[in-house]
Amino acid sequence: MSTYTEKPNGIETNGARQRTRAATNGDDDDGHTSHASNEYDIERSDNPIQPKSHLDGAYRFKRRFLRTGKPNIGVLTSFKRLALSSWLNTFIIFIPLAWIGHFLNVRAHHAEAHEGSAEEHKVHPDLKEWPPVLTFVFCLLALMPLERLFEYGGEQMQHYLGKSLGDLLKITLNNAIEATLAIILLKKCELRLMQSTVVGVIVLHLLLIPGVSFVVGGSRVVHQELNQHITELNHSLLTIGVLTLIIPLAFFTALDRGENAQIVANSTFFTDDNRAIYLHISRGLAVILLLVYICSRIYIHNPPGDDNALKQPETAPEELKRHERHLLEADPEVNQYIIIATLIVLIAIMAATAEWLVESIEFVREEGRVTEPWFGTILLPFVSFAADGAVALMYFAAYLFRHFLGKPKPPTTLAEADAIDLSIQFVLFWMPFFVLLGWWMDRPFSLLFDLFEVSLAIGACFIVNYVTADAKTNWAEGVALLAFYFMIALAMWFYTGQPEMEIMSACSNVAQAITDLLAAEASGHGAAAEHATSAAAETVAHATSATAETIAHATDAAAATASATAEHAARALGLI
């Protein structure tokens, strides 16, 4: 019977470790010990220190994270590999450029506000601002290396955390930019725009990103597989998350919507007390959604059964199991603590850059080129994904280049559906988190969303669940997802939104919001009337001018005719 001993600090002795590895793995031809797929599992029933069943997962996680029995990666080596992880890291130069552009614009606006007293306020009188488009481009390019480093850091942490926990970290990092944009809008009290952005992020992650992934990944195989264990659960989570938006909306529409619900001053329907009801409902729903998300993660990472924690289920696709074995056997490139510290710094840089990005793109909204629902539902989420999308596009171009050279990578049978997990986390974790954060910040952010936008989210949820119902995808289904997304973008272009939601999402009191809305409508009608009057006056002026010109031409023509007649008569009489 073999023995297994351990030092007090939790690391086994060399002799015991060698005997254990020799018994389970064997040595290769060079005499080196090879890693097994279950190196961090405690398999032997005669192990005198084997922990209790419910502690197996925690013990396995500790050994894997600390790399027990394996050499750690040095600090300098880790930073070198981080710097050389991708050629996109050269785009880091755009981070200071984006920040310089932002602060130059801020100082230039400050100088304009204090024109004539630049010396007093120590503002350079000749300071010029950068064009908003240039700042926007720099911010967008600056986000690309950050996105790539997030992806690389998540991939490296999978070696220390395992596939399931590593995927959770990657999903959270990939949602970081969208969550930051939403928090920025919450801070600025742009609550109606924030609601549109939340729906837009959900739709983007359900339709556009997986649609592109299914088309590209399924172009060379009949179908690709999804993890059935996760897919079945995702259907339920996604459905309950999206259907939660129906509850406050149905409550709103079920009330008496007669004359009292008209948007008029001193309305008895739109009041602060009624809005408080929706806030209470939303905060209760937010707590329930967070509990659902926590329970779902527990089920995924530690499903029922003996010693199932942090393991792939038996029903998982073979390629997923092979990937898990690779993560366990291969050595990571970067030290785990260096990754954690780097990610924390990158998140702070990303948050600031994303805020500069939102401010630089405001010119599109202010100039009235697009409607506000389209700006929030389509443009802002697409911009937040543009950096990651550009990275994916570049790698796809490299794939096509290798394909034309006759050296393509073998196709994978495992479909990339992480974007669906992104949407689930956003609707079950981030959306309720925003509600509770707004409560703490005294922002009346509720789950009472626009009717049309909620309908779009439900439709996206339905088609995604239908496409992934058999845990298989193909490129044709990817085309269907893309087609529905472009349908939504087309309809959103003409949608102006519900005025009622503007009132219920205002940071001021409801009465003031109604007054502001009616004043804006009156101003809009006045501007339209003024424009119509000006156009009519201009038309009359043009008509008068044309009439006068016509009369002048007719008079000249008559005079010329009379002169010609007189001359002809004179010739006939022989006077000439």
mmCIF file with all atom_site columns, N, CA, C and O in Angstrom, residues 513-558:
data_model
loop_
_atom_site.group_PDB
_atom_site.id
_atom_site.type_symbol
_atom_site.label_atom_id
_atom_site.label_alt_id
_atom_site.label_comp_id
_atom_site.label_asym_id
_atom_site.label_entity_id
_atom_site.label_seq_id
_atom_site.pdbx_PDB_ins_code
_atom_site.Cartn_x
_atom_site.Cartn_y
_atom_site.Cartn_z
_atom_site.occupancy
_atom_site.B_iso_or_equiv
_atom_site.pdbx_formal_charge
_atom_site.auth_seq_id
_atom_site.auth_comp_id
_atom_site.auth_asym_id
_atom_site.auth_atom_id
_atom_site.pdbx_PDB_model_num
ATOM 1   N N  . ALA A 1 513 ? -39.962 66.953 -14.194 1.00 0.00 ? 513 ALA A N  1
ATOM 2   C CA . ALA A 1 513 ? -39.685 66.230 -15.439 1.00 0.00 ? 513 ALA A CA 1
ATOM 3   C C  . ALA A 1 513 ? -40.798 66.463 -16.456 1.00 0.00 ? 513 ALA A C  1
ATOM 4   O O  . ALA A 1 513 ? -40.532 66.631 -17.656 1.00 0.00 ? 513 ALA A O  1
ATOM 5   N N  . ILE A 1 514 ? -42.049 66.473 -15.994 1.00 0.00 ? 514 ILE A N  1
ATOM 6   C CA . ILE A 1 514 ? -43.177 66.737 -16.903 1.00 0.00 ? 514 ILE A CA 1
ATOM 7   C C  . ILE A 1 514 ? -43.088 68.156 -17.453 1.00 0.00 ? 514 ILE A C  1
ATOM 8   O O  . ILE A 1 514 ? -43.277 68.397 -18.657 1.00 0.00 ? 514 ILE A O  1
ATOM 9   N N  . THR A 1 515 ? -42.778 69.121 -16.596 1.00 0.00 ? 515 THR A N  1
ATOM 10  C CA . THR A 1 515 ? -42.651 70.509 -17.042 1.00 0.00 ? 515 THR A CA 1
ATOM 11  C C  . THR A 1 515 ? -41.554 70.653 -18.091 1.00 0.00 ? 515 THR A C  1
ATOM 12  O O  . THR A 1 515 ? -41.733 71.317 -19.119 1.00 0.00 ? 515 THR A O  1
ATOM 13  N N  . ASP A 1 516 ? -40.415 70.010 -17.834 1.00 0.00 ? 516 ASP A N  1
ATOM 14  C CA . ASP A 1 516 ? -39.302 70.082 -18.786 1.00 0.00 ? 516 ASP A CA 1
ATOM 15  C C  . ASP A 1 516 ? -39.676 69.434 -20.113 1.00 0.00 ? 516 ASP A C  1
ATOM 16  O O  . ASP A 1 516 ? -39.337 69.957 -21.182 1.00 0.00 ? 516 ASP A O  1
ATOM 17  N N  . LEU A 1 517 ? -40.391 68.301 -20.040 1.00 0.00 ? 517 LEU A N  1
ATOM 18  C CA . LEU A 1 517 ? -40.767 67.610 -21.275 1.00 0.00 ? 517 LEU A CA 1
ATOM 19  C C  . LEU A 1 517 ? -41.751 68.441 -22.089 1.00 0.00 ? 517 LEU A C  1
ATOM 20  O O  . LEU A 1 517 ? -41.610 68.578 -23.310 1.00 0.00 ? 517 LEU A O  1
ATOM 21  N N  . LEU A 1 518 ? -42.760 69.028 -21.409 1.00 0.00 ? 518 LEU A N  1
ATOM 22  C CA . LEU A 1 518 ? -43.737 69.856 -22.123 1.00 0.00 ? 518 LEU A CA 1
ATOM 23  C C  . LEU A 1 518 ? -43.075 71.107 -22.704 1.00 0.00 ? 518 LEU A C  1
ATOM 24  O O  . LEU A 1 518 ? -43.406 71.547 -23.808 1.00 0.00 ? 518 LEU A O  1
ATOM 25  N N  . ALA A 1 519 ? -42.109 71.665 -21.964 1.00 0.00 ? 519 ALA A N  1
ATOM 26  C CA . ALA A 1 519 ? -41.403 72.842 -22.472 1.00 0.00 ? 519 ALA A CA 1
ATOM 27  C C  . ALA A 1 519 ? -40.567 72.474 -23.700 1.00 0.00 ? 519 ALA A C  1
ATOM 28  O O  . ALA A 1 519 ? -40.500 73.237 -24.668 1.00 0.00 ? 519 ALA A O  1
ATOM 29  N N  . ALA A 1 520 ? -39.939 71.303 -23.654 1.00 0.00 ? 520 ALA A N  1
ATOM 30  C CA . ALA A 1 520 ? -39.142 70.868 -24.802 1.00 0.00 ? 520 ALA A CA 1
ATOM 31  C C  . ALA A 1 520 ? -40.032 70.636 -26.016 1.00 0.00 ? 520 ALA A C  1
ATOM 32  O O  . ALA A 1 520 ? -39.666 70.994 -27.140 1.00 0.00 ? 520 ALA A O  1
ATOM 33  N N  . GLU A 1 521 ? -41.223 70.030 -25.778 1.00 0.00 ? 521 GLU A N  1
ATOM 34  C CA . GLU A 1 521 ? -42.139 69.811 -26.896 1.00 0.00 ? 521 GLU A CA 1
ATOM 35  C C  . GLU A 1 521 ? -42.639 71.142 -27.457 1.00 0.00 ? 521 GLU A C  1
ATOM 36  O O  . GLU A 1 521 ? -42.727 71.322 -28.676 1.00 0.00 ? 521 GLU A O  1
ATOM 37  N N  . ALA A 1 522 ? -42.962 72.092 -26.563 1.00 0.00 ? 522 ALA A N  1
ATOM 38  C CA . ALA A 1 522 ? -43.415 73.400 -27.037 1.00 0.00 ? 522 ALA A CA 1
ATOM 39  C C  . ALA A 1 522 ? -42.316 74.112 -27.798 1.00 0.00 ? 522 ALA A C  1
ATOM 40  O O  . ALA A 1 522 ? -42.560 74.752 -28.832 1.00 0.00 ? 522 ALA A O  1
ATOM 41  N N  . SER A 1 523 ? -41.095 73.993 -27.294 1.00 0.00 ? 523 SER A N  1
ATOM 42  C CA . SER A 1 523 ? -39.971 74.596 -27.993 1.00 0.00 ? 523 SER A CA 1
ATOM 43  C C  . SER A 1 523 ? -39.773 73.966 -29.353 1.00 0.00 ? 523 SER A C  1
ATOM 44  O O  . SER A 1 523 ? -39.500 74.647 -30.341 1.00 0.00 ? 523 SER A O  1
ATOM 45  N N  . GLY A 1 524 ? -39.950 72.627 -29.399 1.00 0.00 ? 524 GLY A N  1
ATOM 46  C CA . GLY A 1 524 ? -39.818 71.943 -30.678 1.00 0.00 ? 524 GLY A CA 1
ATOM 47  C C  . GLY A 1 524 ? -40.899 72.356 -31.648 1.00 0.00 ? 524 GLY A C  1
ATOM 48  O O  . GLY A 1 524 ? -40.636 72.620 -32.827 1.00 0.00 ? 524 GLY A O  1
ATOM 49  N N  . HIS A 1 525 ? -42.157 72.493 -31.133 1.00 0.00 ? 525 HIS A N  1
ATOM 50  C CA . HIS A 1 525 ? -43.243 72.940 -31.994 1.00 0.00 ? 525 HIS A CA 1
ATOM 51  C C  . HIS A 1 525 ? -43.025 74.392 -32.429 1.00 0.00 ? 525 HIS A C  1
ATOM 52  O O  . HIS A 1 525 ? -43.298 74.761 -33.569 1.00 0.00 ? 525 HIS A O  1
ATOM 53  N N  . GLY A 1 526 ? -42.529 75.232 -31.482 1.00 0.00 ? 526 GLY A N  1
ATOM 54  C CA . GLY A 1 526 ? -42.262 76.618 -31.832 1.00 0.00 ? 526 GLY A CA 1
ATOM 55  C C  . GLY A 1 526 ? -41.182 76.738 -32.890 1.00 0.00 ? 526 GLY A C  1
ATOM 56  O O  . GLY A 1 526 ? -41.298 77.525 -33.828 1.00 0.00 ? 526 GLY A O  1
ATOM 57  N N  . ALA A 1 527 ? -40.138 75.928 -32.729 1.00 0.00 ? 527 ALA A N  1
ATOM 58  C CA . ALA A 1 527 ? -39.071 75.951 -33.724 1.00 0.00 ? 527 ALA A CA 1
ATOM 59  C C  . ALA A 1 527 ? -39.593 75.483 -35.071 1.00 0.00 ? 527 ALA A C  1
ATOM 60  O O  . ALA A 1 527 ? -39.242 76.035 -36.124 1.00 0.00 ? 527 ALA A O  1
ATOM 61  N N  . ALA A 1 528 ? -40.454 74.466 -35.037 1.00 0.00 ? 528 ALA A N  1
ATOM 62  C CA . ALA A 1 528 ? -41.021 73.965 -36.299 1.00 0.00 ? 528 ALA A CA 1
ATOM 63  C C  . ALA A 1 528 ? -41.918 75.017 -36.940 1.00 0.00 ? 528 ALA A C  1
ATOM 64  O O  . ALA A 1 528 ? -41.883 75.230 -38.158 1.00 0.00 ? 528 ALA A O  1
ATOM 65  N N  . ALA A 1 529 ? -42.721 75.704 -36.089 1.00 0.00 ? 529 ALA A N  1
ATOM 66  C CA . ALA A 1 529 ? -43.593 76.744 -36.628 1.00 0.00 ? 529 ALA A CA 1
ATOM 67  C C  . ALA A 1 529 ? -42.776 77.904 -37.192 1.00 0.00 ? 529 ALA A C  1
ATOM 68  O O  . ALA A 1 529 ? -43.080 78.462 -38.248 1.00 0.00 ? 529 ALA A O  1
ATOM 69  N N  . GLU A 1 530 ? -41.720 78.268 -36.459 1.00 0.00 ? 530 GLU A N  1
ATOM 70  C CA . GLU A 1 530 ? -40.859 79.345 -36.950 1.00 0.00 ? 530 GLU A CA 1
ATOM 71  C C  . GLU A 1 530 ? -40.200 78.962 -38.264 1.00 0.00 ? 530 GLU A C  1
ATOM 72  O O  . GLU A 1 530 ? -40.095 79.774 -39.178 1.00 0.00 ? 530 GLU A O  1
ATOM 73  N N  . HIS A 1 531 ? -39.773 77.716 -38.328 1.00 0.00 ? 531 HIS A N  1
ATOM 74  C CA . HIS A 1 531 ? -39.157 77.241 -39.569 1.00 0.00 ? 531 HIS A CA 1
ATOM 75  C C  . HIS A 1 531 ? -40.179 77.263 -40.708 1.00 0.00 ? 531 HIS A C  1
ATOM 76  O O  . HIS A 1 531 ? -39.864 77.671 -41.831 1.00 0.00 ? 531 HIS A O  1
ATOM 77  N N  . ALA A 1 532 ? -41.427 76.843 -40.403 1.00 0.00 ? 532 ALA A N  1
ATOM 78  C CA . ALA A 1 532 ? -42.461 76.836 -41.442 1.00 0.00 ? 532 ALA A CA 1
ATOM 79  C C  . ALA A 1 532 ? -42.787 78.262 -41.883 1.00 0.00 ? 532 ALA A C  1
ATOM 80  O O  . ALA A 1 532 ? -42.948 78.552 -43.072 1.00 0.00 ? 532 ALA A O  1
ATOM 81  N N  . THR A 1 533 ? -42.870 79.201 -40.901 1.00 0.00 ? 533 THR A N  1
ATOM 82  C CA . THR A 1 533 ? -43.145 80.599 -41.242 1.00 0.00 ? 533 THR A CA 1
ATOM 83  C C  . THR A 1 533 ? -42.029 81.187 -42.095 1.00 0.00 ? 533 THR A C  1
ATOM 84  O O  . THR A 1 533 ? -42.269 81.903 -43.078 1.00 0.00 ? 533 THR A O  1
ATOM 85  N N  . SER A 1 534 ? -40.795 80.889 -41.690 1.00 0.00 ? 534 SER A N  1
ATOM 86  C CA . SER A 1 534 ? -39.657 81.384 -42.459 1.00 0.00 ? 534 SER A CA 1
ATOM 87  C C  . SER A 1 534 ? -39.657 80.821 -43.871 1.00 0.00 ? 534 SER A C  1
ATOM 88  O O  . SER A 1 534 ? -39.393 81.528 -44.834 1.00 0.00 ? 534 SER A O  1
ATOM 89  N N  . ALA A 1 535 ? -39.984 79.537 -43.963 1.00 0.00 ? 535 ALA A N  1
ATOM 90  C CA . ALA A 1 535 ? -40.030 78.920 -45.284 1.00 0.00 ? 535 ALA A CA 1
ATOM 91  C C  . ALA A 1 535 ? -41.141 79.534 -46.136 1.00 0.00 ? 535 ALA A C  1
ATOM 92  O O  . ALA A 1 535 ? -40.971 79.788 -47.335 1.00 0.00 ? 535 ALA A O  1
ATOM 93  N N  . ALA A 1 536 ? -42.310 79.796 -45.503 1.00 0.00 ? 536 ALA A N  1
ATOM 94  C CA . ALA A 1 536 ? -43.416 80.396 -46.246 1.00 0.00 ? 536 ALA A CA 1
ATOM 95  C C  . ALA A 1 536 ? -43.055 81.808 -46.705 1.00 0.00 ? 536 ALA A C  1
ATOM 96  O O  . ALA A 1 536 ? -43.332 82.218 -47.836 1.00 0.00 ? 536 ALA A O  1
ATOM 97  N N  . ALA A 1 537 ? -42.425 82.592 -45.799 1.00 0.00 ? 537 ALA A N  1
ATOM 98  C CA . ALA A 1 537 ? -42.017 83.945 -46.180 1.00 0.00 ? 537 ALA A CA 1
ATOM 99  C C  . ALA A 1 537 ? -41.004 83.918 -47.320 1.00 0.00 ? 537 ALA A C  1
ATOM 100 O O  . ALA A 1 537 ? -41.058 84.737 -48.251 1.00 0.00 ? 537 ALA A O  1
ATOM 101 N N  . GLU A 1 538 ? -40.096 82.979 -47.218 1.00 0.00 ? 538 GLU A N  1
ATOM 102 C CA . GLU A 1 538 ? -39.096 82.854 -48.284 1.00 0.00 ? 538 GLU A CA 1
ATOM 103 C C  . GLU A 1 538 ? -39.755 82.475 -49.603 1.00 0.00 ? 538 GLU A C  1
ATOM 104 O O  . GLU A 1 538 ? -39.394 82.991 -50.668 1.00 0.00 ? 538 GLU A O  1
ATOM 105 N N  . THR A 1 539 ? -40.768 81.604 -49.521 1.00 0.00 ? 539 THR A N  1
ATOM 106 C CA . THR A 1 539 ? -41.479 81.201 -50.740 1.00 0.00 ? 539 THR A CA 1
ATOM 107 C C  . THR A 1 539 ? -42.223 82.386 -51.354 1.00 0.00 ? 539 THR A C  1
ATOM 108 O O  . THR A 1 539 ? -42.206 82.603 -52.572 1.00 0.00 ? 539 THR A O  1
ATOM 109 N N  . VAL A 1 540 ? -42.897 83.187 -50.474 1.00 0.00 ? 540 VAL A N  1
ATOM 110 C CA . VAL A 1 540 ? -43.614 84.375 -50.970 1.00 0.00 ? 540 VAL A CA 1
ATOM 111 C C  . VAL A 1 540 ? -42.638 85.363 -51.592 1.00 0.00 ? 540 VAL A C  1
ATOM 112 O O  . VAL A 1 540 ? -42.894 85.968 -52.647 1.00 0.00 ? 540 VAL A O  1
ATOM 113 N N  . ALA A 1 541 ? -41.474 85.537 -50.942 1.00 0.00 ? 541 ALA A N  1
ATOM 114 C CA . ALA A 1 541 ? -40.487 86.468 -51.479 1.00 0.00 ? 541 ALA A CA 1
ATOM 115 C C  . ALA A 1 541 ? -39.999 86.016 -52.845 1.00 0.00 ? 541 ALA A C  1
ATOM 116 O O  . ALA A 1 541 ? -39.865 86.805 -53.781 1.00 0.00 ? 541 ALA A O  1
ATOM 117 N N  . HIS A 1 542 ? -39.730 84.683 -52.932 1.00 0.00 ? 542 HIS A N  1
ATOM 118 C CA . HIS A 1 542 ? -39.295 84.160 -54.229 1.00 0.00 ? 542 HIS A CA 1
ATOM 119 C C  . HIS A 1 542 ? -40.384 84.346 -55.276 1.00 0.00 ? 542 HIS A C  1
ATOM 120 O O  . HIS A 1 542 ? -40.101 84.705 -56.430 1.00 0.00 ? 542 HIS A O  1
ATOM 121 N N  . ALA A 1 543 ? -41.659 84.084 -54.863 1.00 0.00 ? 543 ALA A N  1
ATOM 122 C CA . ALA A 1 543 ? -42.761 84.220 -55.812 1.00 0.00 ? 543 ALA A CA 1
ATOM 123 C C  . ALA A 1 543 ? -42.927 85.675 -56.257 1.00 0.00 ? 543 ALA A C  1
ATOM 124 O O  . ALA A 1 543 ? -43.132 85.976 -57.440 1.00 0.00 ? 543 ALA A O  1
ATOM 125 N N  . THR A 1 544 ? -42.827 86.625 -55.277 1.00 0.00 ? 544 THR A N  1
ATOM 126 C CA . THR A 1 544 ? -42.945 88.043 -55.620 1.00 0.00 ? 544 THR A CA 1
ATOM 127 C C  . THR A 1 544 ? -41.837 88.478 -56.562 1.00 0.00 ? 544 THR A C  1
ATOM 128 O O  . THR A 1 544 ? -42.052 89.197 -57.543 1.00 0.00 ? 544 THR A O  1
ATOM 129 N N  . SER A 1 545 ? -40.628 88.030 -56.237 1.00 0.00 ? 545 SER A N  1
ATOM 130 C CA . SER A 1 545 ? -39.495 88.368 -57.087 1.00 0.00 ? 545 SER A CA 1
ATOM 131 C C  . SER A 1 545 ? -39.670 87.799 -58.490 1.00 0.00 ? 545 SER A C  1
ATOM 132 O O  . SER A 1 545 ? -39.413 88.471 -59.493 1.00 0.00 ? 545 SER A O  1
ATOM 133 N N  . ALA A 1 546 ? -40.152 86.562 -58.556 1.00 0.00 ? 546 ALA A N  1
ATOM 134 C CA . ALA A 1 546 ? -40.351 85.939 -59.869 1.00 0.00 ? 546 ALA A CA 1
ATOM 135 C C  . ALA A 1 546 ? -41.439 86.665 -60.653 1.00 0.00 ? 546 ALA A C  1
ATOM 136 O O  . ALA A 1 546 ? -41.326 86.872 -61.863 1.00 0.00 ? 546 ALA A O  1
ATOM 137 N N  . THR A 1 547 ? -42.503 87.079 -59.927 1.00 0.00 ? 547 THR A N  1
ATOM 138 C CA . THR A 1 547 ? -43.604 87.803 -60.610 1.00 0.00 ? 547 THR A CA 1
ATOM 139 C C  . THR A 1 547 ? -43.119 89.134 -61.159 1.00 0.00 ? 547 THR A C  1
ATOM 140 O O  . THR A 1 547 ? -43.417 89.522 -62.300 1.00 0.00 ? 547 THR A O  1
ATOM 141 N N  . ALA A 1 548 ? -42.371 89.881 -60.337 1.00 0.00 ? 548 ALA A N  1
ATOM 142 C CA . ALA A 1 548 ? -41.847 91.171 -60.782 1.00 0.00 ? 548 ALA A CA 1
ATOM 143 C C  . ALA A 1 548 ? -40.932 91.005 -61.979 1.00 0.00 ? 548 ALA A C  1
ATOM 144 O O  . ALA A 1 548 ? -40.973 91.781 -62.953 1.00 0.00 ? 548 ALA A O  1
ATOM 145 N N  . GLU A 1 549 ? -40.106 89.942 -61.890 1.00 0.00 ? 549 GLU A N  1
ATOM 146 C CA . GLU A 1 549 ? -39.190 89.700 -63.012 1.00 0.00 ? 549 GLU A CA 1
ATOM 147 C C  . GLU A 1 549 ? -39.965 89.344 -64.273 1.00 0.00 ? 549 GLU A C  1
ATOM 148 O O  . GLU A 1 549 ? -39.623 89.777 -65.375 1.00 0.00 ? 549 GLU A O  1
ATOM 149 N N  . THR A 1 550 ? -41.049 88.579 -64.099 1.00 0.00 ? 550 THR A N  1
ATOM 150 C CA . THR A 1 550 ? -41.871 88.200 -65.260 1.00 0.00 ? 550 THR A CA 1
ATOM 151 C C  . THR A 1 550 ? -42.539 89.430 -65.877 1.00 0.00 ? 550 THR A C  1
ATOM 152 O O  . THR A 1 550 ? -42.596 89.607 -67.096 1.00 0.00 ? 550 THR A O  1
ATOM 153 N N  . ILE A 1 551 ? -43.074 90.326 -65.009 1.00 0.00 ? 551 ILE A N  1
ATOM 154 C CA . ILE A 1 551 ? -43.719 91.544 -65.505 1.00 0.00 ? 551 ILE A CA 1
ATOM 155 C C  . ILE A 1 551 ? -42.708 92.419 -66.250 1.00 0.00 ? 551 ILE A C  1
ATOM 156 O O  . ILE A 1 551 ? -42.997 92.995 -67.310 1.00 0.00 ? 551 ILE A O  1
ATOM 157 N N  . ALA A 1 552 ? -41.509 92.525 -65.694 1.00 0.00 ? 552 ALA A N  1
ATOM 158 C CA . ALA A 1 552 ? -40.480 93.335 -66.341 1.00 0.00 ? 552 ALA A CA 1
ATOM 159 C C  . ALA A 1 552 ? -40.139 92.780 -67.717 1.00 0.00 ? 552 ALA A C  1
ATOM 160 O O  . ALA A 1 552 ? -40.007 93.513 -68.702 1.00 0.00 ? 552 ALA A O  1
ATOM 161 N N  . HIS A 1 553 ? -39.993 91.446 -67.765 1.00 0.00 ? 553 HIS A N  1
ATOM 162 C CA . HIS A 1 553 ? -39.697 90.818 -69.050 1.00 0.00 ? 553 HIS A CA 1
ATOM 163 C C  . HIS A 1 553 ? -40.834 91.052 -70.033 1.00 0.00 ? 553 HIS A C  1
ATOM 164 O O  . HIS A 1 553 ? -40.613 91.321 -71.230 1.00 0.00 ? 553 HIS A O  1
ATOM 165 N N  . ALA A 1 554 ? -42.102 90.941 -69.538 1.00 0.00 ? 554 ALA A N  1
ATOM 166 C CA . ALA A 1 554 ? -43.264 91.158 -70.424 1.00 0.00 ? 554 ALA A CA 1
ATOM 167 C C  . ALA A 1 554 ? -43.306 92.592 -70.920 1.00 0.00 ? 554 ALA A C  1
ATOM 168 O O  . ALA A 1 554 ? -43.598 92.871 -72.087 1.00 0.00 ? 554 ALA A O  1
ATOM 169 N N  . THR A 1 555 ? -43.000 93.553 -70.023 1.00 0.00 ? 555 THR A N  1
ATOM 170 C CA . THR A 1 555 ? -42.992 94.967 -70.433 1.00 0.00 ? 555 THR A CA 1
ATOM 171 C C  . THR A 1 555 ? -41.931 95.229 -71.487 1.00 0.00 ? 555 THR A C  1
ATOM 172 O O  . THR A 1 555 ? -42.158 95.918 -72.491 1.00 0.00 ? 555 THR A O  1
ATOM 173 N N  . ASP A 1 556 ? -40.752 94.686 -71.246 1.00 0.00 ? 556 ASP A N  1
ATOM 174 C CA . ASP A 1 556 ? -39.682 94.856 -72.238 1.00 0.00 ? 556 ASP A CA 1
ATOM 175 C C  . ASP A 1 556 ? -40.067 94.240 -73.562 1.00 0.00 ? 556 ASP A C  1
ATOM 176 O O  . ASP A 1 556 ? -39.802 94.793 -74.642 1.00 0.00 ? 556 ASP A O  1
ATOM 177 N N  . ALA A 1 557 ? -40.711 93.055 -73.489 1.00 0.00 ? 557 ALA A N  1
ATOM 178 C CA . ALA A 1 557 ? -41.109 92.384 -74.729 1.00 0.00 ? 557 ALA A CA 1
ATOM 179 C C  . ALA A 1 557 ? -42.172 93.193 -75.456 1.00 0.00 ? 557 ALA A C  1
ATOM 180 O O  . ALA A 1 557 ? -42.141 93.340 -76.701 1.00 0.00 ? 557 ALA A O  1
ATOM 181 N N  . ALA A 1 558 ? -43.129 93.778 -74.721 1.00 0.00 ? 558 ALA A N  1
ATOM 182 C CA . ALA A 1 558 ? -44.181 94.595 -75.347 1.00 0.00 ? 558 ALA A CA 1
ATOM 183 C C  . ALA A 1 558 ? -43.579 95.829 -75.994 1.00 0.00 ? 558 ALA A C  1
ATOM 184 O O  . ALA A 1 558 ? -43.961 96.249 -77.099 1.00 0.00 ? 558 ALA A O  1
#
